[in-house]
Amino acid sequence: MKNTLFIVLIILSSLSFGQELYPEVETLIADQKYSTAFNKLDSIDPENKDPNVVLLKTDLALNFFVQSLMHQVFAFKDLEEGEDLYELRSGLEGTYDARSFPINEILDSLLLVYPKDYRLNRVLSDYYYRVQTIYGSNWVMPEEEVLSAMVENAIVAIDNGEADYMSFYSVGYYNTLYGEYGKAIPFFKNSIIANPDYPTSHYNLSICFIYLEMPDSAIISAVRASELYDDQIQKSDAARVASIAFLESGNIKDALKYAKLSYSIIPDDYYNLKHLLTVELQDGKETSSEKTAIEFFSLDPTNPQICTDLVDIFLGADKGSVLLEFFDKRVTEYNENYEVLGNIYFHKGQLARAMEENRLAKNSFLKAKENFEKVFPSDHYVFEVLNEAINE
């Protein structure tokens, strides 16, 4: 929030109309009197004809609203001492000053009058990026049109020297959505040049390098992203991507380091546990991997996807026999939960078949059927799968 306020104050200090009004508006924003600040700006330019005022209104609306309706109507509040804007956004009831302010329509109208004011393109691109990431396909315009408008306005701003880091980022982001990772890379790099501290540019650059099988380059970007992120989910995700890149580069030691870092930030995350287990098995740490496998399985012992992942991970590490022992221990642990037992036996059968132990596979499928019959109706789809597996 401090960074956003800093940006707003820079914009305020750079505008040229009615200098005597800036100290008052600047003070209102600094004092978190957002409703009064917006109303003051609205009194200066009620018809949204002045690009300077409109850009300031837009910044205020996007960064300091309390509630938003499709980012077309914005509600503001003068905060009292102790009130927090983000807590109010979480749904706390209150009385707010709601104002219709359809930013895309207003900026488009201004561009007809000021086609060479490329600041409007830059801000319009940023607006479309925000609504696309928030609303996706559920906004007032089709998502494809939103994305096209986002990238077109960003390119205009870039070509005319009015780009900021989000302009470059938006074009890179657009290219990644369509799998054009090579095209995205220079835009993310330029975004980083414009703002080295924006972690998501580093993160998405690392993803591009991963897809292009350039793990050494991905490592640099993912590690930097993990350092810059404050949000714990994003920090954990970036650390896991760094671990993936280290693993692909053959550096098991650092792959394990960053897998553990990702896990330490969010221990009960499906993807963190799955990846940590993969790296531990690659590193030959069977004691640690058994503990991680138990945690991973315990996320939801009835979930077939988790068991399928276990089979794939252990077979990939050429440790199928270790997983057979693991499944046998879980049978003892869950001996009164028939759905869990059915899940274990079914995947034990799949594992045994992959290991060409066909007798064990058939016996495991039969036990899976026996346990599932105690919890599922006879027409459940699992029996069709099991009968086919038993008769192979």
mmCIF file of C-alpha atoms in Angstrom:
data_model
loop_
_atom_site.group_PDB
_atom_site.id
_atom_site.type_symbol
_atom_site.label_atom_id
_atom_site.label_comp_id
_atom_site.label_asym_id
_atom_site.label_seq_id
_atom_site.Cartn_x
_atom_site.Cartn_y
_atom_site.Cartn_z
ATOM 1 C CA MET A 1 0.000 0.000 0.000
ATOM 2 C CA LYS A 2 2.907 2.344 0.730
ATOM 3 C CA ASN A 3 4.276 1.746 -2.757
ATOM 4 C CA THR A 4 0.895 2.525 -4.311
ATOM 5 C CA LEU A 5 0.595 5.725 -2.309
ATOM 6 C CA PHE A 6 4.066 6.731 -3.435
ATOM 7 C CA ILE A 7 3.056 6.265 -7.078
ATOM 8 C CA VAL A 8 -0.078 8.355 -6.562
ATOM 9 C CA LEU A 9 1.889 11.185 -4.991
ATOM 10 C CA ILE A 10 4.323 11.191 -7.899
ATOM 11 C CA ILE A 11 1.409 11.543 -10.306
ATOM 12 C CA LEU A 12 -0.073 14.320 -8.213
ATOM 13 C CA SER A 13 3.179 16.264 -8.180
ATOM 14 C CA SER A 14 3.640 15.919 -11.937
ATOM 15 C CA LEU A 15 0.313 17.295 -13.136
ATOM 16 C CA SER A 16 0.056 20.849 -14.426
ATOM 17 C CA PHE A 17 -3.477 22.099 -13.903
ATOM 18 C CA GLY A 18 -4.572 24.232 -10.909
ATOM 19 C CA GLN A 19 -1.414 23.962 -8.837
ATOM 20 C CA GLU A 20 -3.238 25.445 -5.837
ATOM 21 C CA LEU A 21 -5.416 22.328 -5.744
ATOM 22 C CA TYR A 22 -2.631 19.761 -5.462
ATOM 23 C CA PRO A 23 -1.692 20.277 -1.855
ATOM 24 C CA GLU A 24 -5.279 19.692 -0.788
ATOM 25 C CA VAL A 25 -5.781 16.528 -2.877
ATOM 26 C CA GLU A 26 -2.350 15.214 -1.961
ATOM 27 C CA THR A 27 -3.088 15.734 1.712
ATOM 28 C CA LEU A 28 -6.465 14.007 1.416
ATOM 29 C CA ILE A 29 -4.862 10.898 -0.108
ATOM 30 C CA ALA A 30 -2.052 10.881 2.424
ATOM 31 C CA ASP A 31 -4.673 11.094 5.186
ATOM 32 C CA GLN A 32 -6.636 8.223 3.588
ATOM 33 C CA LYS A 33 -9.626 10.436 2.846
ATOM 34 C CA TYR A 34 -10.259 8.662 -0.417
ATOM 35 C CA SER A 35 -13.912 9.540 -0.856
ATOM 36 C CA THR A 36 -13.289 13.219 -0.305
ATOM 37 C CA ALA A 37 -10.277 13.117 -2.625
ATOM 38 C CA PHE A 38 -12.275 11.534 -5.455
ATOM 39 C CA ASN A 39 -15.142 13.974 -4.962
ATOM 40 C CA LYS A 40 -12.684 16.866 -5.062
ATOM 41 C CA LEU A 41 -11.266 15.646 -8.359
ATOM 42 C CA ASP A 42 -14.792 15.110 -9.664
ATOM 43 C CA SER A 43 -15.686 18.692 -8.840
ATOM 44 C CA ILE A 44 -12.700 19.860 -10.898
ATOM 45 C CA ASP A 45 -13.632 17.778 -13.944
ATOM 46 C CA PRO A 46 -17.172 16.397 -13.565
ATOM 47 C CA GLU A 47 -17.489 15.402 -17.230
ATOM 48 C CA ASN A 48 -14.116 13.619 -17.417
ATOM 49 C CA LYS A 49 -12.779 15.828 -20.180
ATOM 50 C CA ASP A 50 -9.317 16.579 -18.767
ATOM 51 C CA PRO A 51 -6.814 13.712 -19.238
ATOM 52 C CA ASN A 52 -4.751 14.834 -16.238
ATOM 53 C CA VAL A 53 -7.683 14.691 -13.845
ATOM 54 C CA VAL A 54 -9.040 11.478 -15.335
ATOM 55 C CA LEU A 55 -5.695 9.709 -14.967
ATOM 56 C CA LEU A 56 -5.543 10.763 -11.350
ATOM 57 C CA LYS A 57 -9.120 9.603 -10.761
ATOM 58 C CA THR A 58 -8.257 6.297 -12.404
ATOM 59 C CA ASP A 59 -5.263 5.768 -10.182
ATOM 60 C CA LEU A 60 -7.327 6.610 -7.128
ATOM 61 C CA ALA A 61 -10.148 4.314 -8.209
ATOM 62 C CA LEU A 62 -7.951 1.314 -8.978
ATOM 63 C CA ASN A 63 -5.764 1.510 -5.912
ATOM 64 C CA PHE A 64 -7.959 2.950 -3.167
ATOM 65 C CA PHE A 65 -11.480 1.644 -3.716
ATOM 66 C CA VAL A 66 -13.287 -0.118 -0.883
ATOM 67 C CA GLN A 67 -15.723 -2.049 -3.068
ATOM 68 C CA SER A 68 -15.944 -2.428 -6.819
ATOM 69 C CA LEU A 69 -18.718 -3.562 -9.135
ATOM 70 C CA MET A 70 -16.995 -5.073 -12.197
ATOM 71 C CA HIS A 71 -14.416 -2.260 -11.961
ATOM 72 C CA GLN A 72 -17.051 -0.001 -13.507
ATOM 73 C CA VAL A 73 -18.498 1.342 -10.271
ATOM 74 C CA PHE A 74 -16.156 2.139 -7.373
ATOM 75 C CA ALA A 75 -17.034 2.760 -3.744
ATOM 76 C CA PHE A 76 -14.797 4.968 -1.606
ATOM 77 C CA LYS A 77 -14.491 5.747 2.070
ATOM 78 C CA ASP A 78 -12.670 8.251 4.199
ATOM 79 C CA LEU A 79 -10.889 5.895 6.561
ATOM 80 C CA GLU A 80 -11.076 6.459 10.269
ATOM 81 C CA GLU A 81 -8.090 5.951 12.531
ATOM 82 C CA GLY A 82 -7.374 2.251 12.835
ATOM 83 C CA GLU A 83 -9.369 1.253 9.746
ATOM 84 C CA ASP A 84 -7.605 -0.800 7.102
ATOM 85 C CA LEU A 85 -8.553 -0.554 3.426
ATOM 86 C CA TYR A 86 -7.874 -4.230 2.687
ATOM 87 C CA GLU A 87 -9.877 -5.430 5.669
ATOM 88 C CA LEU A 88 -12.812 -3.354 4.447
ATOM 89 C CA ARG A 89 -12.450 -4.921 1.010
ATOM 90 C CA SER A 90 -12.763 -8.376 2.539
ATOM 91 C CA GLY A 91 -16.469 -7.780 3.031
ATOM 92 C CA LEU A 92 -16.954 -5.786 6.209
ATOM 93 C CA GLU A 93 -20.281 -3.979 6.144
ATOM 94 C CA GLY A 94 -20.309 -0.232 5.934
ATOM 95 C CA THR A 95 -21.638 2.854 4.201
ATOM 96 C CA TYR A 96 -19.571 3.864 1.202
ATOM 97 C CA ASP A 97 -19.650 6.532 -1.501
ATOM 98 C CA ALA A 98 -20.241 4.627 -4.765
ATOM 99 C CA ARG A 99 -19.443 6.345 -8.051
ATOM 100 C CA SER A 100 -19.944 5.154 -11.627
ATOM 101 C CA PHE A 101 -16.568 5.389 -13.309
ATOM 102 C CA PRO A 102 -16.285 3.073 -16.360
ATOM 103 C CA ILE A 103 -12.593 3.585 -16.946
ATOM 104 C CA ASN A 104 -12.357 1.885 -20.328
ATOM 105 C CA GLU A 105 -15.190 3.982 -21.811
ATOM 106 C CA ILE A 106 -13.825 7.225 -20.372
ATOM 107 C CA LEU A 107 -10.267 6.619 -21.577
ATOM 108 C CA ASP A 108 -11.469 5.516 -25.013
ATOM 109 C CA SER A 109 -13.447 8.773 -25.307
ATOM 110 C CA LEU A 110 -10.404 10.823 -24.330
ATOM 111 C CA LEU A 111 -8.263 9.017 -26.911
ATOM 112 C CA LEU A 112 -10.603 10.242 -29.626
ATOM 113 C CA VAL A 113 -9.806 13.802 -28.558
ATOM 114 C CA TYR A 114 -6.173 13.282 -27.515
ATOM 115 C CA PRO A 115 -4.912 10.464 -29.754
ATOM 116 C CA LYS A 116 -1.279 11.348 -29.046
ATOM 117 C CA ASP A 117 -1.600 11.349 -25.277
ATOM 118 C CA TYR A 118 -0.027 7.916 -24.978
ATOM 119 C CA ARG A 119 -0.353 7.956 -21.210
ATOM 120 C CA LEU A 120 -3.987 7.065 -21.849
ATOM 121 C CA ASN A 121 -2.938 3.945 -23.748
ATOM 122 C CA ARG A 122 -0.564 2.931 -20.985
ATOM 123 C CA VAL A 123 -3.186 3.278 -18.263
ATOM 124 C CA LEU A 124 -5.881 1.656 -20.394
ATOM 125 C CA SER A 125 -3.642 -1.373 -20.954
ATOM 126 C CA ASP A 126 -3.028 -1.664 -17.224
ATOM 127 C CA TYR A 127 -6.759 -1.411 -16.573
ATOM 128 C CA TYR A 128 -7.544 -4.234 -19.002
ATOM 129 C CA TYR A 129 -4.821 -6.371 -17.415
ATOM 130 C CA ARG A 130 -6.397 -5.880 -14.009
ATOM 131 C CA VAL A 131 -9.931 -6.720 -15.057
ATOM 132 C CA GLN A 132 -8.749 -9.780 -16.986
ATOM 133 C CA THR A 133 -6.821 -11.188 -14.038
ATOM 134 C CA ILE A 134 -9.684 -10.436 -11.625
ATOM 135 C CA TYR A 135 -12.750 -11.337 -13.687
ATOM 136 C CA GLY A 136 -11.436 -13.538 -16.496
ATOM 137 C CA SER A 137 -14.289 -14.418 -18.841
ATOM 138 C CA ASN A 138 -16.921 -12.983 -16.479
ATOM 139 C CA TRP A 139 -16.502 -9.305 -17.306
ATOM 140 C CA VAL A 140 -18.593 -6.901 -19.398
ATOM 141 C CA MET A 141 -16.498 -7.593 -22.505
ATOM 142 C CA PRO A 142 -15.464 -10.978 -23.944
ATOM 143 C CA GLU A 143 -12.106 -12.054 -22.567
ATOM 144 C CA GLU A 144 -10.490 -12.217 -26.000
ATOM 145 C CA GLU A 145 -11.431 -8.579 -26.606
ATOM 146 C CA VAL A 146 -10.065 -7.562 -23.217
ATOM 147 C CA LEU A 147 -6.736 -9.279 -23.912
ATOM 148 C CA SER A 148 -6.499 -7.767 -27.382
ATOM 149 C CA ALA A 149 -7.211 -4.268 -26.053
ATOM 150 C CA MET A 150 -4.671 -4.816 -23.268
ATOM 151 C CA VAL A 151 -1.834 -5.752 -25.595
ATOM 152 C CA GLU A 152 -2.712 -3.235 -28.333
ATOM 153 C CA ASN A 153 -2.680 -0.301 -25.925
ATOM 154 C CA ALA A 154 0.519 -1.537 -24.286
ATOM 155 C CA ILE A 155 2.282 -1.695 -27.651
ATOM 156 C CA VAL A 156 1.151 1.834 -28.511
ATOM 157 C CA ALA A 157 2.587 3.063 -25.203
ATOM 158 C CA ILE A 158 5.836 1.141 -25.798
ATOM 159 C CA ASP A 159 6.247 2.386 -29.371
ATOM 160 C CA ASN A 160 5.734 6.000 -28.282
ATOM 161 C CA GLY A 161 7.975 6.100 -25.232
ATOM 162 C CA GLU A 162 5.193 6.127 -22.615
ATOM 163 C CA ALA A 163 5.583 2.550 -21.356
ATOM 164 C CA ASP A 164 6.111 1.587 -17.761
ATOM 165 C CA TYR A 165 7.063 -1.839 -16.436
ATOM 166 C CA MET A 166 3.448 -3.034 -16.578
ATOM 167 C CA SER A 167 3.220 -2.157 -20.273
ATOM 168 C CA PHE A 168 6.097 -4.503 -21.050
ATOM 169 C CA TYR A 169 4.818 -7.068 -18.585
ATOM 170 C CA SER A 170 1.340 -7.108 -20.149
ATOM 171 C CA VAL A 171 2.720 -7.946 -23.595
ATOM 172 C CA GLY A 172 4.853 -10.707 -22.115
ATOM 173 C CA TYR A 173 1.885 -12.010 -20.178
ATOM 174 C CA TYR A 174 -0.247 -12.007 -23.332
ATOM 175 C CA ASN A 175 2.338 -14.063 -25.198
ATOM 176 C CA THR A 176 2.607 -16.645 -22.416
ATOM 177 C CA LEU A 177 -1.156 -17.163 -22.480
ATOM 178 C CA TYR A 178 -0.800 -18.295 -26.080
ATOM 179 C CA GLY A 179 2.340 -20.371 -25.533
ATOM 180 C CA GLU A 180 4.651 -17.865 -27.242
ATOM 181 C CA TYR A 181 7.355 -18.091 -24.591
ATOM 182 C CA GLY A 182 10.206 -16.972 -26.828
ATOM 183 C CA LYS A 183 8.300 -13.835 -27.825
ATOM 184 C CA ALA A 184 7.465 -13.109 -24.184
ATOM 185 C CA ILE A 185 11.055 -13.131 -22.921
ATOM 186 C CA PRO A 186 12.242 -9.701 -24.225
ATOM 187 C CA PHE A 187 9.133 -8.023 -22.824
ATOM 188 C CA PHE A 188 9.635 -9.516 -19.369
ATOM 189 C CA LYS A 189 13.301 -8.499 -19.525
ATOM 190 C CA ASN A 190 12.317 -4.927 -20.382
ATOM 191 C CA SER A 191 9.765 -4.962 -17.576
ATOM 192 C CA ILE A 192 12.561 -5.944 -15.186
ATOM 193 C CA ILE A 193 14.789 -3.160 -16.522
ATOM 194 C CA ALA A 194 11.971 -0.680 -15.887
ATOM 195 C CA ASN A 195 11.258 -2.089 -12.427
ATOM 196 C CA PRO A 196 13.768 -4.636 -11.068
ATOM 197 C CA ASP A 197 11.698 -5.127 -7.918
ATOM 198 C CA TYR A 198 8.479 -6.381 -9.537
ATOM 199 C CA PRO A 199 8.643 -10.098 -8.684
ATOM 200 C CA THR A 200 6.056 -11.356 -11.148
ATOM 201 C CA SER A 201 8.156 -10.312 -14.134
ATOM 202 C CA HIS A 202 11.011 -12.413 -12.762
ATOM 203 C CA TYR A 203 8.636 -15.284 -12.030
ATOM 204 C CA ASN A 204 7.043 -15.348 -15.482
ATOM 205 C CA LEU A 205 10.452 -15.009 -17.110
ATOM 206 C CA SER A 206 11.525 -18.143 -15.230
ATOM 207 C CA ILE A 207 8.431 -19.985 -16.453
ATOM 208 C CA CYS A 208 9.303 -19.055 -20.048
ATOM 209 C CA PHE A 209 12.808 -20.429 -19.605
ATOM 210 C CA ILE A 210 11.411 -23.635 -18.093
ATOM 211 C CA TYR A 211 9.156 -24.193 -21.109
ATOM 212 C CA LEU A 212 12.030 -23.442 -23.465
ATOM 213 C CA GLU A 213 14.231 -25.970 -21.604
ATOM 214 C CA MET A 214 16.702 -23.316 -20.452
ATOM 215 C CA PRO A 215 16.950 -24.267 -16.750
ATOM 216 C CA ASP A 216 20.107 -22.294 -15.959
ATOM 217 C CA SER A 217 18.389 -19.063 -17.011
ATOM 218 C CA ALA A 218 15.197 -20.091 -15.217
ATOM 219 C CA ILE A 219 17.138 -20.544 -11.972
ATOM 220 C CA ILE A 220 18.277 -16.919 -11.868
ATOM 221 C CA SER A 221 14.790 -15.533 -12.415
ATOM 222 C CA ALA A 222 12.958 -17.931 -10.098
ATOM 223 C CA VAL A 223 15.393 -17.402 -7.233
ATOM 224 C CA ARG A 224 15.057 -13.636 -7.602
ATOM 225 C CA ALA A 225 11.271 -13.892 -7.645
ATOM 226 C CA SER A 226 11.305 -15.964 -4.458
ATOM 227 C CA GLU A 227 13.437 -13.290 -2.806
ATOM 228 C CA LEU A 228 11.174 -10.431 -3.877
ATOM 229 C CA TYR A 229 7.714 -11.850 -3.160
ATOM 230 C CA ASP A 230 6.105 -10.881 0.143
ATOM 231 C CA ASP A 231 3.012 -13.006 -0.361
ATOM 232 C CA GLN A 232 3.750 -16.423 1.127
ATOM 233 C CA ILE A 233 1.889 -18.414 -1.531
ATOM 234 C CA GLN A 234 3.753 -16.656 -4.329
ATOM 235 C CA LYS A 235 7.088 -16.919 -2.510
ATOM 236 C CA SER A 236 6.562 -20.646 -2.015
ATOM 237 C CA ASP A 237 5.555 -21.121 -5.645
ATOM 238 C CA ALA A 238 8.630 -19.268 -6.919
ATOM 239 C CA ALA A 239 10.914 -21.347 -4.678
ATOM 240 C CA ARG A 240 9.356 -24.520 -6.090
ATOM 241 C CA VAL A 241 9.935 -23.296 -9.652
ATOM 242 C CA ALA A 242 13.568 -22.604 -8.723
ATOM 243 C CA SER A 243 13.820 -26.156 -7.412
ATOM 244 C CA ILE A 244 12.354 -27.528 -10.648
ATOM 245 C CA ALA A 245 14.932 -25.557 -12.641
ATOM 246 C CA PHE A 246 17.799 -26.788 -10.455
ATOM 247 C CA LEU A 247 16.540 -30.355 -10.858
ATOM 248 C CA GLU A 248 16.384 -30.003 -14.644
ATOM 249 C CA SER A 249 19.914 -28.609 -14.659
ATOM 250 C CA GLY A 250 21.158 -31.651 -12.717
ATOM 251 C CA ASN A 251 21.877 -29.761 -9.483
ATOM 252 C CA ILE A 252 20.137 -32.063 -6.980
ATOM 253 C CA LYS A 253 21.636 -30.327 -3.931
ATOM 254 C CA ASP A 254 20.099 -26.929 -4.692
ATOM 255 C CA ALA A 255 16.944 -28.531 -6.054
ATOM 256 C CA LEU A 256 16.458 -30.083 -2.617
ATOM 257 C CA LYS A 257 17.327 -26.798 -0.881
ATOM 258 C CA TYR A 258 14.617 -24.868 -2.702
ATOM 259 C CA ALA A 259 12.103 -27.714 -2.495
ATOM 260 C CA LYS A 260 12.550 -27.623 1.284
ATOM 261 C CA LEU A 261 12.239 -23.834 1.264
ATOM 262 C CA SER A 262 8.981 -24.023 -0.661
ATOM 263 C CA TYR A 263 7.702 -26.693 1.715
ATOM 264 C CA SER A 264 8.770 -24.728 4.806
ATOM 265 C CA ILE A 265 6.695 -21.743 3.687
ATOM 266 C CA ILE A 266 3.516 -23.784 3.035
ATOM 267 C CA PRO A 267 3.961 -27.318 4.414
ATOM 268 C CA ASP A 268 0.526 -28.762 3.619
ATOM 269 C CA ASP A 269 0.468 -27.748 -0.055
ATOM 270 C CA TYR A 270 -0.226 -30.528 -2.563
ATOM 271 C CA TYR A 271 2.309 -29.287 -5.119
ATOM 272 C CA ASN A 272 5.028 -28.588 -2.548
ATOM 273 C CA LEU A 273 4.783 -32.077 -1.051
ATOM 274 C CA LYS A 274 4.631 -33.745 -4.458
ATOM 275 C CA HIS A 275 7.727 -31.923 -5.673
ATOM 276 C CA LEU A 276 9.666 -32.378 -2.424
ATOM 277 C CA LEU A 277 9.012 -36.117 -2.584
ATOM 278 C CA THR A 278 10.212 -36.215 -6.199
ATOM 279 C CA VAL A 279 13.486 -34.475 -5.342
ATOM 280 C CA GLU A 280 14.106 -36.532 -2.194
ATOM 281 C CA LEU A 281 13.755 -39.764 -4.156
ATOM 282 C CA GLN A 282 16.076 -38.436 -6.862
ATOM 283 C CA ASP A 283 18.581 -37.604 -4.123
ATOM 284 C CA GLY A 284 18.258 -41.078 -2.600
ATOM 285 C CA LYS A 285 16.963 -39.816 0.751
ATOM 286 C CA GLU A 286 14.612 -42.723 1.489
ATOM 287 C CA THR A 287 14.089 -41.897 5.178
ATOM 288 C CA SER A 288 13.028 -38.340 4.414
ATOM 289 C CA SER A 289 11.030 -39.418 1.399
ATOM 290 C CA GLU A 290 8.981 -41.884 3.469
ATOM 291 C CA LYS A 291 8.009 -39.084 5.853
ATOM 292 C CA THR A 292 7.099 -36.824 2.932
ATOM 293 C CA ALA A 293 5.150 -39.622 1.223
ATOM 294 C CA ILE A 294 3.122 -40.120 4.410
ATOM 295 C CA GLU A 295 2.355 -36.394 4.576
ATOM 296 C CA PHE A 296 1.423 -36.359 0.899
ATOM 297 C CA PHE A 297 -0.833 -39.403 1.190
ATOM 298 C CA SER A 298 -2.405 -38.033 4.375
ATOM 299 C CA LEU A 299 -3.635 -34.907 2.573
ATOM 300 C CA ASP A 300 -6.552 -37.075 1.405
ATOM 301 C CA PRO A 301 -6.171 -40.875 1.592
ATOM 302 C CA THR A 302 -9.332 -41.356 -0.478
ATOM 303 C CA ASN A 303 -8.057 -39.221 -3.370
ATOM 304 C CA PRO A 304 -7.024 -41.454 -6.298
ATOM 305 C CA GLN A 305 -4.937 -38.674 -7.864
ATOM 306 C CA ILE A 306 -2.557 -38.661 -4.912
ATOM 307 C CA CYS A 307 -2.033 -42.403 -5.199
ATOM 308 C CA THR A 308 -1.556 -42.083 -8.960
ATOM 309 C CA ASP A 309 1.091 -39.423 -8.318
ATOM 310 C CA LEU A 310 2.829 -41.691 -5.830
ATOM 311 C CA VAL A 311 2.982 -44.477 -8.395
ATOM 312 C CA ASP A 312 4.391 -42.144 -11.056
ATOM 313 C CA ILE A 313 6.949 -40.570 -8.694
ATOM 314 C CA PHE A 314 8.276 -43.850 -7.271
ATOM 315 C CA LEU A 315 8.387 -45.576 -10.638
ATOM 316 C CA GLY A 316 10.171 -42.550 -12.079
ATOM 317 C CA ALA A 317 12.813 -42.940 -9.398
ATOM 318 C CA ASP A 318 12.976 -46.711 -10.022
ATOM 319 C CA LYS A 319 11.737 -47.380 -6.484
ATOM 320 C CA GLY A 320 8.538 -49.308 -7.109
ATOM 321 C CA SER A 321 9.371 -51.911 -4.453
ATOM 322 C CA VAL A 322 9.680 -49.149 -1.845
ATOM 323 C CA LEU A 323 6.178 -47.944 -2.701
ATOM 324 C CA LEU A 324 4.800 -51.497 -2.417
ATOM 325 C CA GLU A 325 6.071 -51.573 1.180
ATOM 326 C CA PHE A 326 4.612 -48.094 1.729
ATOM 327 C CA PHE A 327 1.174 -49.238 0.542
ATOM 328 C CA ASP A 328 1.327 -52.325 2.789
ATOM 329 C CA LYS A 329 1.985 -50.099 5.820
ATOM 330 C CA ARG A 330 -0.949 -47.891 4.932
ATOM 331 C CA VAL A 331 -3.202 -50.983 4.692
ATOM 332 C CA THR A 332 -2.397 -51.718 8.329
ATOM 333 C CA GLU A 333 -2.929 -48.077 9.289
ATOM 334 C CA TYR A 334 -6.325 -47.755 7.566
ATOM 335 C CA ASN A 335 -7.582 -51.296 8.101
ATOM 336 C CA GLU A 336 -11.095 -50.124 9.021
ATOM 337 C CA ASN A 337 -11.594 -47.535 6.269
ATOM 338 C CA TYR A 338 -12.851 -49.462 3.259
ATOM 339 C CA GLU A 339 -12.712 -46.574 0.798
ATOM 340 C CA VAL A 340 -9.078 -45.860 1.659
ATOM 341 C CA LEU A 341 -8.262 -49.559 1.474
ATOM 342 C CA GLY A 342 -9.903 -49.819 -1.933
ATOM 343 C CA ASN A 343 -7.873 -46.827 -3.126
ATOM 344 C CA ILE A 344 -4.627 -48.334 -1.830
ATOM 345 C CA TYR A 345 -5.222 -51.778 -3.300
ATOM 346 C CA PHE A 346 -6.301 -50.369 -6.656
ATOM 347 C CA HIS A 347 -3.092 -48.366 -7.021
ATOM 348 C CA LYS A 348 -0.998 -51.183 -5.607
ATOM 349 C CA GLY A 349 -2.425 -53.237 -8.454
ATOM 350 C CA GLN A 350 -1.461 -50.595 -10.994
ATOM 351 C CA LEU A 351 2.023 -50.394 -9.528
ATOM 352 C CA ALA A 352 2.446 -54.167 -9.545
ATOM 353 C CA ARG A 353 1.289 -54.372 -13.168
ATOM 354 C CA ALA A 354 3.813 -51.699 -14.173
ATOM 355 C CA MET A 355 6.470 -53.791 -12.418
ATOM 356 C CA GLU A 356 5.234 -56.861 -14.346
ATOM 357 C CA GLU A 357 4.149 -58.640 -11.158
ATOM 358 C CA ASN A 358 0.867 -59.737 -12.667
ATOM 359 C CA ARG A 359 -0.274 -62.139 -9.942
ATOM 360 C CA LEU A 360 0.190 -59.464 -7.275
ATOM 361 C CA ALA A 361 -1.602 -56.993 -9.531
ATOM 362 C CA LYS A 362 -4.662 -59.227 -9.970
ATOM 363 C CA ASN A 363 -4.877 -60.034 -6.258
ATOM 364 C CA SER A 364 -4.641 -56.319 -5.439
ATOM 365 C CA PHE A 365 -7.433 -55.455 -7.883
ATOM 366 C CA LEU A 366 -9.636 -58.162 -6.356
ATOM 367 C CA LYS A 367 -9.035 -56.761 -2.859
ATOM 368 C CA ALA A 368 -9.777 -53.256 -4.140
ATOM 369 C CA LYS A 369 -13.105 -54.490 -5.519
ATOM 370 C CA GLU A 370 -13.907 -56.264 -2.265
ATOM 371 C CA ASN A 371 -13.379 -53.081 -0.249
ATOM 372 C CA PHE A 372 -15.094 -50.722 -2.676
ATOM 373 C CA GLU A 373 -18.182 -52.981 -2.674
ATOM 374 C CA LYS A 374 -18.641 -52.057 0.989
ATOM 375 C CA VAL A 375 -18.895 -48.309 0.274
ATOM 376 C CA PHE A 376 -20.003 -47.783 -3.341
ATOM 377 C CA PRO A 377 -23.199 -48.821 -5.186
ATOM 378 C CA SER A 378 -22.849 -51.638 -7.712
ATOM 379 C CA ASP A 379 -23.162 -49.255 -10.672
ATOM 380 C CA HIS A 380 -20.247 -47.066 -9.572
ATOM 381 C CA TYR A 381 -17.797 -46.439 -12.407
ATOM 382 C CA VAL A 382 -14.867 -47.842 -10.400
ATOM 383 C CA PHE A 383 -16.172 -51.395 -10.817
ATOM 384 C CA GLU A 384 -16.095 -51.136 -14.589
ATOM 385 C CA VAL A 385 -12.442 -50.100 -14.364
ATOM 386 C CA LEU A 386 -11.655 -52.841 -11.864
ATOM 387 C CA ASN A 387 -13.391 -55.595 -13.819
ATOM 388 C CA GLU A 388 -11.424 -54.638 -16.899
ATOM 389 C CA ALA A 389 -8.174 -54.643 -14.911
ATOM 390 C CA ILE A 390 -8.948 -58.019 -13.315
ATOM 391 C CA ASN A 391 -9.716 -59.642 -16.680
ATOM 392 C CA GLU A 392 -6.606 -58.378 -18.459
#
